[in-house]
mmCIF file of C-alpha atoms and ligand atoms in Angstrom:
data_model
loop_
_atom_site.group_PDB
_atom_site.id
_atom_site.type_symbol
_atom_site.label_atom_id
_atom_site.label_comp_id
_atom_site.label_asym_id
_atom_site.label_seq_id
_atom_site.Cartn_x
_atom_site.Cartn_y
_atom_site.Cartn_z
ATOM 1 C CA CYS A 1377 -21.859 46.000 24.147
ATOM 2 C CA ASP A 1378 -23.080 43.339 26.626
ATOM 3 C CA ASP A 1379 -21.916 39.720 26.076
ATOM 4 C CA THR A 1380 -23.390 38.214 29.027
ATOM 5 C CA GLN A 1381 -25.891 36.345 26.717
ATOM 6 C CA PRO A 1382 -24.011 33.721 24.500
ATOM 7 C CA LEU A 1383 -23.926 34.620 20.861
ATOM 8 C CA PHE A 1384 -25.043 31.095 20.031
ATOM 9 C CA GLY A 1385 -28.182 31.323 21.944
ATOM 10 C CA LEU A 1386 -29.469 34.234 19.642
ATOM 11 C CA SER A 1387 -29.748 32.183 16.440
ATOM 12 C CA GLY A 1388 -30.944 29.220 15.141
ATOM 13 C CA PHE A 1389 -27.890 27.984 13.745
ATOM 14 C CA PRO A 1390 -24.315 27.323 15.035
ATOM 15 C CA ILE A 1391 -22.007 30.167 15.947
ATOM 16 C CA GLY A 1392 -18.372 29.008 15.514
ATOM 17 C CA VAL A 1393 -14.858 30.133 16.430
ATOM 18 C CA ALA A 1394 -11.403 28.944 15.333
ATOM 19 C CA VAL A 1395 -9.468 27.720 18.305
ATOM 20 C CA ASP A 1396 -5.785 27.881 19.222
ATOM 21 C CA VAL A 1397 -5.730 24.791 21.286
ATOM 22 C CA PRO A 1398 -2.392 25.606 23.137
ATOM 23 C CA LYS A 1399 -4.055 29.002 24.118
ATOM 24 C CA LEU A 1400 -7.218 27.022 25.243
ATOM 25 C CA ARG A 1401 -4.924 25.235 27.707
ATOM 26 C CA TYR A 1402 -3.108 28.222 29.322
ATOM 27 C CA ASP A 1403 -5.221 31.350 28.981
ATOM 28 C CA ASN A 1404 -8.471 31.162 31.206
ATOM 29 C CA GLN A 1405 -9.941 34.466 29.719
ATOM 30 C CA TYR A 1406 -9.786 33.090 26.104
ATOM 31 C CA ARG A 1407 -11.035 29.867 27.390
ATOM 32 C CA ASP A 1408 -14.078 31.363 29.037
ATOM 33 C CA ILE A 1409 -14.996 33.489 25.943
ATOM 34 C CA VAL A 1410 -14.760 30.327 23.546
ATOM 35 C CA HIS A 1411 -16.895 28.232 26.204
ATOM 36 C CA ASN A 1412 -19.603 31.151 26.741
ATOM 37 C CA GLN A 1413 -20.054 32.438 23.238
ATOM 38 C CA PHE A 1414 -19.582 29.785 20.774
ATOM 39 C CA ASN A 1415 -21.045 26.269 20.228
ATOM 40 C CA SER A 1416 -19.037 25.001 17.076
ATOM 41 C CA LEU A 1417 -15.221 24.868 17.197
ATOM 42 C CA THR A 1418 -12.864 24.664 14.424
ATOM 43 C CA PRO A 1419 -9.092 23.937 15.235
ATOM 44 C CA GLU A 1420 -7.179 26.731 13.792
ATOM 45 C CA ASN A 1421 -3.834 24.755 13.083
ATOM 46 C CA ILE A 1422 -3.521 21.534 15.086
ATOM 47 C CA LEU A 1423 -5.129 19.296 12.483
ATOM 48 C CA LYS A 1424 -3.130 20.538 9.673
ATOM 49 C CA PHE A 1425 -0.758 18.069 7.945
ATOM 50 C CA GLU A 1426 2.529 19.233 9.576
ATOM 51 C CA ASN A 1427 1.101 19.151 13.106
ATOM 52 C CA ILE A 1428 -0.950 16.121 13.097
ATOM 53 C CA HIS A 1429 1.255 13.955 10.971
ATOM 54 C CA PRO A 1430 4.814 15.280 11.346
ATOM 55 C CA ALA A 1431 6.670 12.301 10.347
ATOM 56 C CA GLU A 1432 5.472 9.500 8.137
ATOM 57 C CA ALA A 1433 4.888 6.918 10.663
ATOM 58 C CA GLN A 1434 3.880 9.544 13.344
ATOM 59 C CA TYR A 1435 0.706 11.104 14.370
ATOM 60 C CA GLU A 1436 0.464 13.533 17.202
ATOM 61 C CA TRP A 1437 -3.116 13.362 18.801
ATOM 62 C CA ALA A 1438 -2.731 15.039 22.096
ATOM 63 C CA GLU A 1439 -3.798 18.562 20.955
ATOM 64 C CA MET A 1440 -6.876 17.474 18.991
ATOM 65 C CA ASP A 1441 -7.821 15.084 21.886
ATOM 66 C CA HIS A 1442 -7.710 17.942 24.087
ATOM 67 C CA LEU A 1443 -10.039 20.001 21.833
ATOM 68 C CA ILE A 1444 -12.450 17.081 21.776
ATOM 69 C CA GLU A 1445 -12.659 16.638 25.391
ATOM 70 C CA PHE A 1446 -13.104 20.508 25.858
ATOM 71 C CA ALA A 1447 -15.877 20.371 23.210
ATOM 72 C CA GLN A 1448 -17.638 17.469 24.522
ATOM 73 C CA SER A 1449 -17.691 18.656 28.165
ATOM 74 C CA GLY A 1450 -19.276 21.889 26.775
ATOM 75 C CA ASN A 1451 -21.620 20.289 24.341
ATOM 76 C CA LYS A 1452 -20.150 21.908 21.345
ATOM 77 C CA ARG A 1453 -19.823 20.607 17.726
ATOM 78 C CA VAL A 1454 -16.220 20.321 16.160
ATOM 79 C CA HIS A 1455 -15.577 20.980 12.517
ATOM 80 C CA GLY A 1456 -12.435 19.426 11.076
ATOM 81 C CA HIS A 1457 -10.053 21.651 9.328
ATOM 82 C CA THR A 1458 -8.211 20.555 7.094
ATOM 83 C CA LEU A 1459 -7.426 17.372 5.585
ATOM 84 C CA ILE A 1460 -6.020 17.924 2.220
ATOM 85 C CA TRP A 1461 -4.318 21.619 1.597
ATOM 86 C CA HIS A 1462 -1.168 22.833 -0.079
ATOM 87 C CA LYS A 1463 0.127 24.541 3.038
ATOM 88 C CA GLN A 1464 1.521 23.571 6.416
ATOM 89 C CA LEU A 1465 2.850 20.267 5.022
ATOM 90 C CA PRO A 1466 5.766 18.540 6.822
ATOM 91 C CA VAL A 1467 9.283 18.339 5.149
ATOM 92 C CA TRP A 1468 8.929 14.454 4.950
ATOM 93 C CA LEU A 1469 5.775 14.964 2.603
ATOM 94 C CA LEU A 1470 7.372 17.295 0.576
ATOM 95 C CA ASN A 1471 10.331 15.083 -0.095
ATOM 96 C CA HIS A 1472 8.290 12.049 -0.527
ATOM 97 C CA LYS A 1473 9.052 10.083 -3.515
ATOM 98 C CA GLY A 1474 6.766 7.697 -5.201
ATOM 99 C CA ASN A 1475 4.308 7.319 -8.229
ATOM 100 C CA LYS A 1476 0.618 8.286 -8.271
ATOM 101 C CA GLU A 1477 -0.423 5.042 -6.850
ATOM 102 C CA ASP A 1478 1.802 5.556 -3.822
ATOM 103 C CA TRP A 1479 0.491 9.139 -3.275
ATOM 104 C CA LEU A 1480 -2.862 7.749 -3.470
ATOM 105 C CA VAL A 1481 -2.180 5.453 -0.685
ATOM 106 C CA LEU A 1482 -0.647 7.999 1.350
ATOM 107 C CA MET A 1483 -3.474 10.385 0.981
ATOM 108 C CA ARG A 1484 -5.960 7.742 1.969
ATOM 109 C CA ASP A 1485 -3.940 6.637 4.986
ATOM 110 C CA HIS A 1486 -3.761 10.282 6.073
ATOM 111 C CA ILE A 1487 -7.479 10.716 5.679
ATOM 112 C CA PHE A 1488 -8.538 7.300 7.370
ATOM 113 C CA LYS A 1489 -6.143 7.474 10.204
ATOM 114 C CA ILE A 1490 -7.549 11.047 11.241
ATOM 115 C CA MET A 1491 -11.213 10.477 10.602
ATOM 116 C CA THR A 1492 -11.392 7.080 12.005
ATOM 117 C CA ARG A 1493 -9.911 8.272 15.209
ATOM 118 C CA TYR A 1494 -12.541 11.191 15.473
ATOM 119 C CA LYS A 1495 -15.459 9.287 14.000
ATOM 120 C CA GLY A 1496 -18.534 10.264 15.910
ATOM 121 C CA LYS A 1497 -16.657 13.218 17.619
ATOM 122 C CA VAL A 1498 -15.866 15.336 14.610
ATOM 123 C CA GLN A 1499 -19.064 15.387 12.372
ATOM 124 C CA SER A 1500 -17.968 17.563 9.554
ATOM 125 C CA TRP A 1501 -14.541 18.067 7.713
ATOM 126 C CA ASP A 1502 -13.085 20.599 5.209
ATOM 127 C CA VAL A 1503 -11.853 17.729 3.098
ATOM 128 C CA VAL A 1504 -9.967 19.851 0.571
ATOM 129 C CA ASN A 1505 -9.000 23.481 1.018
ATOM 130 C CA GLU A 1506 -8.173 26.179 -1.229
ATOM 131 C CA ALA A 1507 -7.480 24.093 -4.436
ATOM 132 C CA PHE A 1508 -8.185 26.971 -6.882
ATOM 133 C CA ASN A 1509 -6.118 29.871 -8.031
ATOM 134 C CA GLU A 1510 -7.744 33.305 -8.366
ATOM 135 C CA ASP A 1511 -8.190 32.827 -12.053
ATOM 136 C CA GLY A 1512 -10.286 29.690 -11.713
ATOM 137 C CA THR A 1513 -7.551 27.219 -12.760
ATOM 138 C CA LEU A 1514 -6.589 24.483 -10.321
ATOM 139 C CA ARG A 1515 -3.710 25.296 -8.136
ATOM 140 C CA HIS A 1516 -0.560 23.330 -8.897
ATOM 141 C CA SER A 1517 -0.273 21.955 -5.388
ATOM 142 C CA ILE A 1518 1.842 18.928 -4.423
ATOM 143 C CA TRP A 1519 -1.549 16.882 -4.627
ATOM 144 C CA ASN A 1520 -2.234 17.905 -8.040
ATOM 145 C CA GLN A 1521 1.456 17.391 -9.179
ATOM 146 C CA LYS A 1522 1.588 13.779 -7.639
ATOM 147 C CA ILE A 1523 -1.940 12.533 -8.121
ATOM 148 C CA GLY A 1524 -3.417 14.943 -10.966
ATOM 149 C CA PRO A 1525 -6.671 16.961 -10.930
ATOM 150 C CA GLY A 1526 -8.593 13.853 -9.746
ATOM 151 C CA TYR A 1527 -6.941 14.300 -6.287
ATOM 152 C CA ILE A 1528 -10.032 16.171 -5.144
ATOM 153 C CA GLU A 1529 -12.581 13.608 -6.028
ATOM 154 C CA GLN A 1530 -10.387 10.940 -4.612
ATOM 155 C CA ALA A 1531 -10.227 12.841 -1.279
ATOM 156 C CA PHE A 1532 -13.888 13.103 -0.965
ATOM 157 C CA LEU A 1533 -14.172 9.355 -1.722
ATOM 158 C CA PHE A 1534 -11.712 8.403 0.927
ATOM 159 C CA ALA A 1535 -13.302 10.676 3.436
ATOM 160 C CA HIS A 1536 -16.689 9.099 2.671
ATOM 161 C CA GLN A 1537 -15.277 5.566 3.032
ATOM 162 C CA ALA A 1538 -13.614 6.583 6.313
ATOM 163 C CA ASP A 1539 -16.648 7.988 7.923
ATOM 164 C CA LYS A 1540 -20.112 7.472 6.078
ATOM 165 C CA ASP A 1541 -21.939 9.910 8.556
ATOM 166 C CA ALA A 1542 -19.748 12.846 8.073
ATOM 167 C CA LEU A 1543 -20.656 15.965 6.333
ATOM 168 C CA LEU A 1544 -17.845 16.723 3.772
ATOM 169 C CA PHE A 1545 -16.788 20.206 2.660
ATOM 170 C CA TYR A 1546 -15.018 22.042 0.128
ATOM 171 C CA ASN A 1547 -13.581 25.325 1.770
ATOM 172 C CA ASP A 1548 -12.139 28.455 -0.199
ATOM 173 C CA PHE A 1549 -11.570 32.025 0.066
ATOM 174 C CA ASN A 1550 -12.885 34.841 -2.031
ATOM 175 C CA LEU A 1551 -15.672 32.945 -3.527
ATOM 176 C CA ALA A 1552 -18.174 35.939 -3.147
ATOM 177 C CA LEU A 1553 -15.639 38.527 -4.290
ATOM 178 C CA ASN A 1554 -14.134 36.449 -7.235
ATOM 179 C CA ALA A 1555 -16.758 35.208 -9.776
ATOM 180 C CA ASN A 1556 -14.256 33.308 -11.880
ATOM 181 C CA LYS A 1557 -13.049 31.375 -8.967
ATOM 182 C CA ARG A 1558 -16.799 30.780 -7.785
ATOM 183 C CA LYS A 1559 -17.456 29.296 -11.268
ATOM 184 C CA ALA A 1560 -14.706 26.918 -11.141
ATOM 185 C CA VAL A 1561 -15.877 25.840 -7.740
ATOM 186 C CA LEU A 1562 -19.398 25.599 -8.760
ATOM 187 C CA LYS A 1563 -18.275 23.596 -11.845
ATOM 188 C CA LEU A 1564 -16.050 21.205 -9.726
ATOM 189 C CA ILE A 1565 -18.975 20.446 -7.167
ATOM 190 C CA THR A 1566 -21.423 20.013 -9.944
ATOM 191 C CA THR A 1567 -19.068 17.443 -11.642
ATOM 192 C CA LEU A 1568 -18.553 15.630 -8.218
ATOM 193 C CA LYS A 1569 -22.387 15.445 -7.749
ATOM 194 C CA SER A 1570 -22.999 14.140 -11.144
ATOM 195 C CA LYS A 1571 -20.570 11.338 -10.368
ATOM 196 C CA ASN A 1572 -22.271 10.634 -7.011
ATOM 197 C CA VAL A 1573 -19.132 11.681 -5.374
ATOM 198 C CA PRO A 1574 -20.229 12.853 -1.588
ATOM 199 C CA ILE A 1575 -19.910 16.439 -0.992
ATOM 200 C CA HIS A 1576 -22.473 18.105 1.183
ATOM 201 C CA GLY A 1577 -21.213 21.514 1.905
ATOM 202 C CA ILE A 1578 -19.155 24.700 1.068
ATOM 203 C CA GLY A 1579 -17.087 26.709 3.241
ATOM 204 C CA MET A 1580 -17.139 30.298 2.036
ATOM 205 C CA GLN A 1581 -14.225 31.785 3.923
ATOM 206 C CA MET A 1582 -15.004 35.265 4.828
ATOM 207 C CA HIS A 1583 -11.774 37.013 5.169
ATOM 208 C CA VAL A 1584 -13.062 40.226 4.066
ATOM 209 C CA PHE A 1585 -11.919 43.880 3.782
ATOM 210 C CA ASP A 1586 -13.815 46.901 5.079
ATOM 211 C CA GLY A 1587 -15.278 47.790 1.756
ATOM 212 C CA PHE A 1588 -15.885 44.466 0.077
ATOM 213 C CA PRO A 1589 -17.160 42.124 -1.001
ATOM 214 C CA SER A 1590 -20.599 43.762 -1.322
ATOM 215 C CA GLN A 1591 -23.942 42.640 0.057
ATOM 216 C CA THR A 1592 -24.805 41.688 -3.471
ATOM 217 C CA GLU A 1593 -21.843 39.666 -4.093
ATOM 218 C CA ILE A 1594 -22.263 37.627 -0.976
ATOM 219 C CA ASN A 1595 -25.865 37.162 -1.531
ATOM 220 C CA THR A 1596 -25.346 36.004 -5.173
ATOM 221 C CA ALA A 1597 -22.453 33.570 -4.136
ATOM 222 C CA ALA A 1598 -24.389 31.919 -1.268
ATOM 223 C CA ILE A 1599 -27.506 31.531 -3.321
ATOM 224 C CA GLU A 1600 -25.703 29.888 -6.150
ATOM 225 C CA PHE A 1601 -24.122 27.390 -3.783
ATOM 226 C CA GLN A 1602 -27.729 26.750 -2.093
ATOM 227 C CA LYS A 1603 -29.021 25.842 -5.461
ATOM 228 C CA LEU A 1604 -26.509 22.816 -5.448
ATOM 229 C CA GLY A 1605 -28.027 21.695 -2.442
ATOM 230 C CA LEU A 1606 -25.057 22.518 -0.234
ATOM 231 C CA LYS A 1607 -24.943 23.410 3.225
ATOM 232 C CA ILE A 1608 -23.376 26.840 3.536
ATOM 233 C CA HIS A 1609 -20.568 27.504 6.113
ATOM 234 C CA PHE A 1610 -19.287 31.091 6.194
ATOM 235 C CA SER A 1611 -16.199 29.434 7.618
ATOM 236 C CA GLU A 1612 -13.480 32.050 8.303
ATOM 237 C CA LEU A 1613 -14.994 35.152 9.134
ATOM 238 C CA ASP A 1614 -12.827 38.354 9.997
ATOM 239 C CA ILE A 1615 -12.719 41.844 8.603
ATOM 240 C CA SER A 1616 -9.535 43.547 7.996
ATOM 241 C CA LEU A 1617 -9.367 47.265 8.967
ATOM 242 C CA ASN A 1618 -5.937 48.004 7.865
ATOM 243 C CA PRO A 1619 -5.042 46.871 4.493
ATOM 244 C CA LEU A 1620 -2.853 49.510 3.615
ATOM 245 C CA ALA A 1621 -0.791 49.045 6.736
ATOM 246 C CA ASN A 1622 -1.071 52.945 7.317
ATOM 247 C CA LYS A 1623 -2.990 53.101 10.848
ATOM 248 C CA GLN A 1624 -1.623 52.655 14.180
ATOM 249 C CA ALA A 1625 -4.957 52.176 15.862
ATOM 250 C CA PRO A 1626 -8.558 51.794 14.674
ATOM 251 C CA THR A 1627 -10.666 54.859 14.670
ATOM 252 C CA ASN A 1628 -14.230 54.987 15.792
ATOM 253 C CA LYS A 1629 -15.358 55.364 12.203
ATOM 254 C CA MET A 1630 -13.309 52.261 11.165
ATOM 255 C CA LEU A 1631 -14.893 50.210 13.966
ATOM 256 C CA GLY A 1632 -18.487 51.464 12.934
ATOM 257 C CA ASN A 1633 -17.805 50.495 9.344
ATOM 258 C CA GLN A 1634 -16.793 47.105 10.535
ATOM 259 C CA LYS A 1635 -19.798 46.857 12.743
ATOM 260 C CA ARG A 1636 -22.095 47.724 9.737
ATOM 261 C CA LYS A 1637 -20.223 45.193 7.536
ATOM 262 C CA ILE A 1638 -20.600 42.126 9.776
ATOM 263 C CA LYS A 1639 -24.185 42.874 10.485
ATOM 264 C CA MET A 1640 -24.664 42.875 6.847
ATOM 265 C CA ILE A 1641 -22.906 39.558 6.462
ATOM 266 C CA VAL A 1642 -24.895 38.031 9.072
ATOM 267 C CA LEU A 1643 -28.155 39.472 7.926
ATOM 268 C CA ASN A 1644 -27.405 37.919 4.434
ATOM 269 C CA TYR A 1645 -26.867 34.598 6.125
ATOM 270 C CA GLN A 1646 -29.942 34.714 7.886
ATOM 271 C CA GLN A 1647 -31.677 34.838 4.417
ATOM 272 C CA LEU A 1648 -30.700 31.294 3.441
ATOM 273 C CA GLY A 1649 -32.883 28.407 3.959
ATOM 274 C CA ILE A 1650 -32.858 26.731 7.381
ATOM 275 C CA SER A 1651 -31.506 23.466 6.134
ATOM 276 C CA SER A 1652 -28.565 25.181 4.282
ATOM 277 C CA LYS A 1653 -27.378 26.987 7.287
ATOM 278 C CA PHE A 1654 -24.305 25.128 8.557
ATOM 279 C CA GLY A 1655 -23.309 27.983 10.825
ATOM 280 C CA ILE A 1656 -20.883 31.168 10.762
ATOM 281 C CA THR A 1657 -17.386 30.755 12.254
ATOM 282 C CA VAL A 1658 -15.193 33.724 13.099
ATOM 283 C CA TRP A 1659 -11.523 33.063 12.583
ATOM 284 C CA GLY A 1660 -10.421 33.662 16.073
ATOM 285 C CA VAL A 1661 -11.482 35.369 19.351
ATOM 286 C CA SER A 1662 -9.561 38.611 19.870
ATOM 287 C CA ASP A 1663 -7.423 40.761 17.575
ATOM 288 C CA ILE A 1664 -4.431 39.455 19.285
ATOM 289 C CA ASP A 1665 -5.252 36.195 17.982
ATOM 290 C CA SER A 1666 -5.582 36.984 14.270
ATOM 291 C CA TRP A 1667 -3.491 35.471 11.655
ATOM 292 C CA ILE A 1668 -3.350 38.749 9.866
ATOM 293 C CA PRO A 1669 -0.693 40.827 11.730
ATOM 294 C CA ALA A 1670 1.742 38.040 11.433
ATOM 295 C CA ASN A 1671 0.937 36.998 8.135
ATOM 296 C CA PHE A 1672 0.909 40.591 6.400
ATOM 297 C CA ASN A 1673 3.397 42.190 9.006
ATOM 298 C CA ARG A 1674 1.117 45.034 9.901
ATOM 299 C CA MET A 1675 -1.392 46.014 12.610
ATOM 300 C CA ASP A 1676 -5.011 44.990 12.103
ATOM 301 C CA TRP A 1677 -8.091 44.596 14.307
ATOM 302 C CA PRO A 1678 -10.199 42.114 12.343
ATOM 303 C CA LEU A 1679 -12.218 40.175 15.117
ATOM 304 C CA LEU A 1680 -15.168 40.569 17.810
ATOM 305 C CA TYR A 1681 -12.950 41.029 20.897
ATOM 306 C CA ASP A 1682 -9.917 43.613 21.393
ATOM 307 C CA ASP A 1683 -6.569 42.624 22.742
ATOM 308 C CA GLU A 1684 -7.888 43.113 26.433
ATOM 309 C CA TYR A 1685 -10.724 40.766 25.597
ATOM 310 C CA GLN A 1686 -13.366 43.508 25.528
ATOM 311 C CA THR A 1687 -16.148 43.348 22.939
ATOM 312 C CA LYS A 1688 -15.726 45.628 20.093
ATOM 313 C CA PRO A 1689 -18.429 47.341 18.098
ATOM 314 C CA MET A 1690 -18.170 44.468 15.750
ATOM 315 C CA TYR A 1691 -19.439 42.115 18.459
ATOM 316 C CA CYS A 1692 -22.505 44.329 18.661
ATOM 317 C CA GLY A 1693 -23.009 44.134 15.008
ATOM 318 C CA PHE A 1694 -22.802 40.404 14.928
ATOM 319 C CA LYS A 1695 -25.363 40.279 17.713
ATOM 320 C CA GLU A 1696 -27.699 42.782 16.095
ATOM 321 C CA GLY A 1697 -27.470 40.569 12.761
ATOM 322 C CA LEU A 1698 -28.383 37.425 14.744
ATOM 323 C CA LEU A 1699 -31.363 39.073 16.411
ATOM 324 C CA ASN A 1700 -32.317 40.336 13.002
ATOM 325 C CA LYS A 1701 -32.554 43.821 13.892
HETATM 326 O O1 G3I B 403 3.429 26.926 16.247
HETATM 327 C C1 G3I B 403 4.681 27.580 15.730
HETATM 328 C C2 G3I B 403 5.509 28.020 16.755
HETATM 329 O O2 G3I B 403 5.836 26.765 17.393
HETATM 330 C C3 G3I B 403 6.737 28.752 16.112
HETATM 331 O O3 G3I B 403 7.453 29.302 17.171
HETATM 332 C C4 G3I B 403 6.040 29.921 15.316
HETATM 333 C C5 G3I B 403 7.087 30.753 14.542
HETATM 334 O O4 G3I B 403 6.735 31.250 13.478
HETATM 335 O O5 G3I B 403 5.278 29.478 14.386
HETATM 336 C C6 G3I B 403 4.050 28.930 14.901
HETATM 337 O O6 G3I B 403 3.245 28.436 13.731
HETATM 338 C C7 G3I B 403 2.561 29.364 13.093
HETATM 339 C C8 G3I B 403 1.201 28.792 13.346
HETATM 340 O O7 G3I B 403 0.273 29.834 12.592
HETATM 341 C C9 G3I B 403 0.682 28.983 14.742
HETATM 342 O O8 G3I B 403 0.716 30.193 15.233
HETATM 343 C C10 G3I B 403 3.022 29.235 11.668
HETATM 344 O O9 G3I B 403 4.238 29.762 11.697
HETATM 345 C C11 G3I B 403 2.070 30.237 11.027
HETATM 346 O O10 G3I B 403 2.314 30.013 9.539
HETATM 347 C C12 G3I B 403 0.445 29.765 11.178
HETATM 348 O O11 G3I B 403 -0.459 30.521 10.518
HETATM 349 C C13 G3I B 403 -1.576 30.004 10.136
HETATM 350 C C14 G3I B 403 -1.928 29.982 8.860
HETATM 351 O O12 G3I B 403 -3.074 29.458 8.569
HETATM 352 C C15 G3I B 403 -0.936 29.262 7.863
HETATM 353 O O13 G3I B 403 -1.053 29.023 6.692
HETATM 354 C C16 G3I B 403 -2.803 30.738 10.926
HETATM 355 O O14 G3I B 403 -2.608 30.680 12.271
HETATM 356 C C17 G3I B 403 -4.029 30.305 10.509
HETATM 357 O O15 G3I B 403 -5.081 31.213 11.019
HETATM 358 C C18 G3I B 403 -4.153 30.453 9.027
HETATM 359 O O16 G3I B 403 -5.502 29.833 8.662
HETATM 360 C C19 G3I B 403 -5.827 29.616 7.373
HETATM 361 C C20 G3I B 403 -6.777 28.523 7.195
HETATM 362 O O17 G3I B 403 -6.252 27.363 7.548
HETATM 363 C C21 G3I B 403 -7.276 28.373 5.613
HETATM 364 N N1 G3I B 403 -7.627 29.638 5.165
HETATM 365 C C22 G3I B 403 -6.779 30.763 5.295
HETATM 366 C C23 G3I B 403 -6.323 30.935 6.802
HETATM 367 C C24 G3I B 403 -5.681 32.126 6.875
HETATM 368 O O18 G3I B 403 -4.417 32.125 6.401
#
């Protein structure tokens, strides 16, 4: 359907996209869609530890600086993803010796260097990403191993010290689908709040499959987080169509289901209170940009645009949801 009107003009909240910054530099079509359709940008990979902090005494700012320039010239918000995660870590960090105190200093320096540089330019951050296992126990990440479970609290405290104005998020997946995991995250946030540790938002990643999570599951989860007074970010939206890896191309029926699904998700989001709506971010522009095929070694078509940068029914479903139709 027609994409001459930007998606972001259709709603009262920001519409975001995960951006592959190298591609933003060399692919005009890609850049035009990012510029025309979205008003909130999340760097997909360049802020991750291995990319921005590849050696102990080395930070690589060029890619992030480029994104900031692009965002500023187009009047777009930038959401920082992500400071403390168990993946995409550089070898030097994995081999780093030292006791708990050393690791706290290391974590603090990492957070401070990055947040200070982008103070006022990046207004919100996924401070901690994916800290829980599916059964609700805390992941045995390197941060947990070296610092202990208190690393989460520390990361939020450091982030707040680094930039008092920044909005700080916890970001994770399957929070609608998996009630056990959600309970653990709700408990963590309740504890942080009771200790006055600053946390302002929840990133509910929306990596969904064609059939689930259900409308009720999404609704229940979002309302529970809203009750804690958090801003809610549907932070990594994509809808996989080929989980069994048995399709070579999507059928019209599959694309129609995907359209209905995204419309349902967006309508669901619309029901949240205005001050809770941080925005919805899709995890990539076109199907060819998606992380899913490479990660699962299969074909898939999870995003709004096809490989030729043409809008898919999913785009129309997004639009209809935003227009509240
Ligand atoms: O940049 C290198 C390139 O130089 C190299 O030649 C190539 C060979 O494999 O790899 C390239 O890096 C890849 C990178 O994406 C950029 O394309 C990495 O191997 C690959 O692992 C990486 O995947 C990213 C993944 O996180 C890593 O965990 C995906 O793009 C990214 O979409 C995905 O995003 C995560 C969120 O951050 C957190 N939530 C889940 C989500 C999906 O996994």
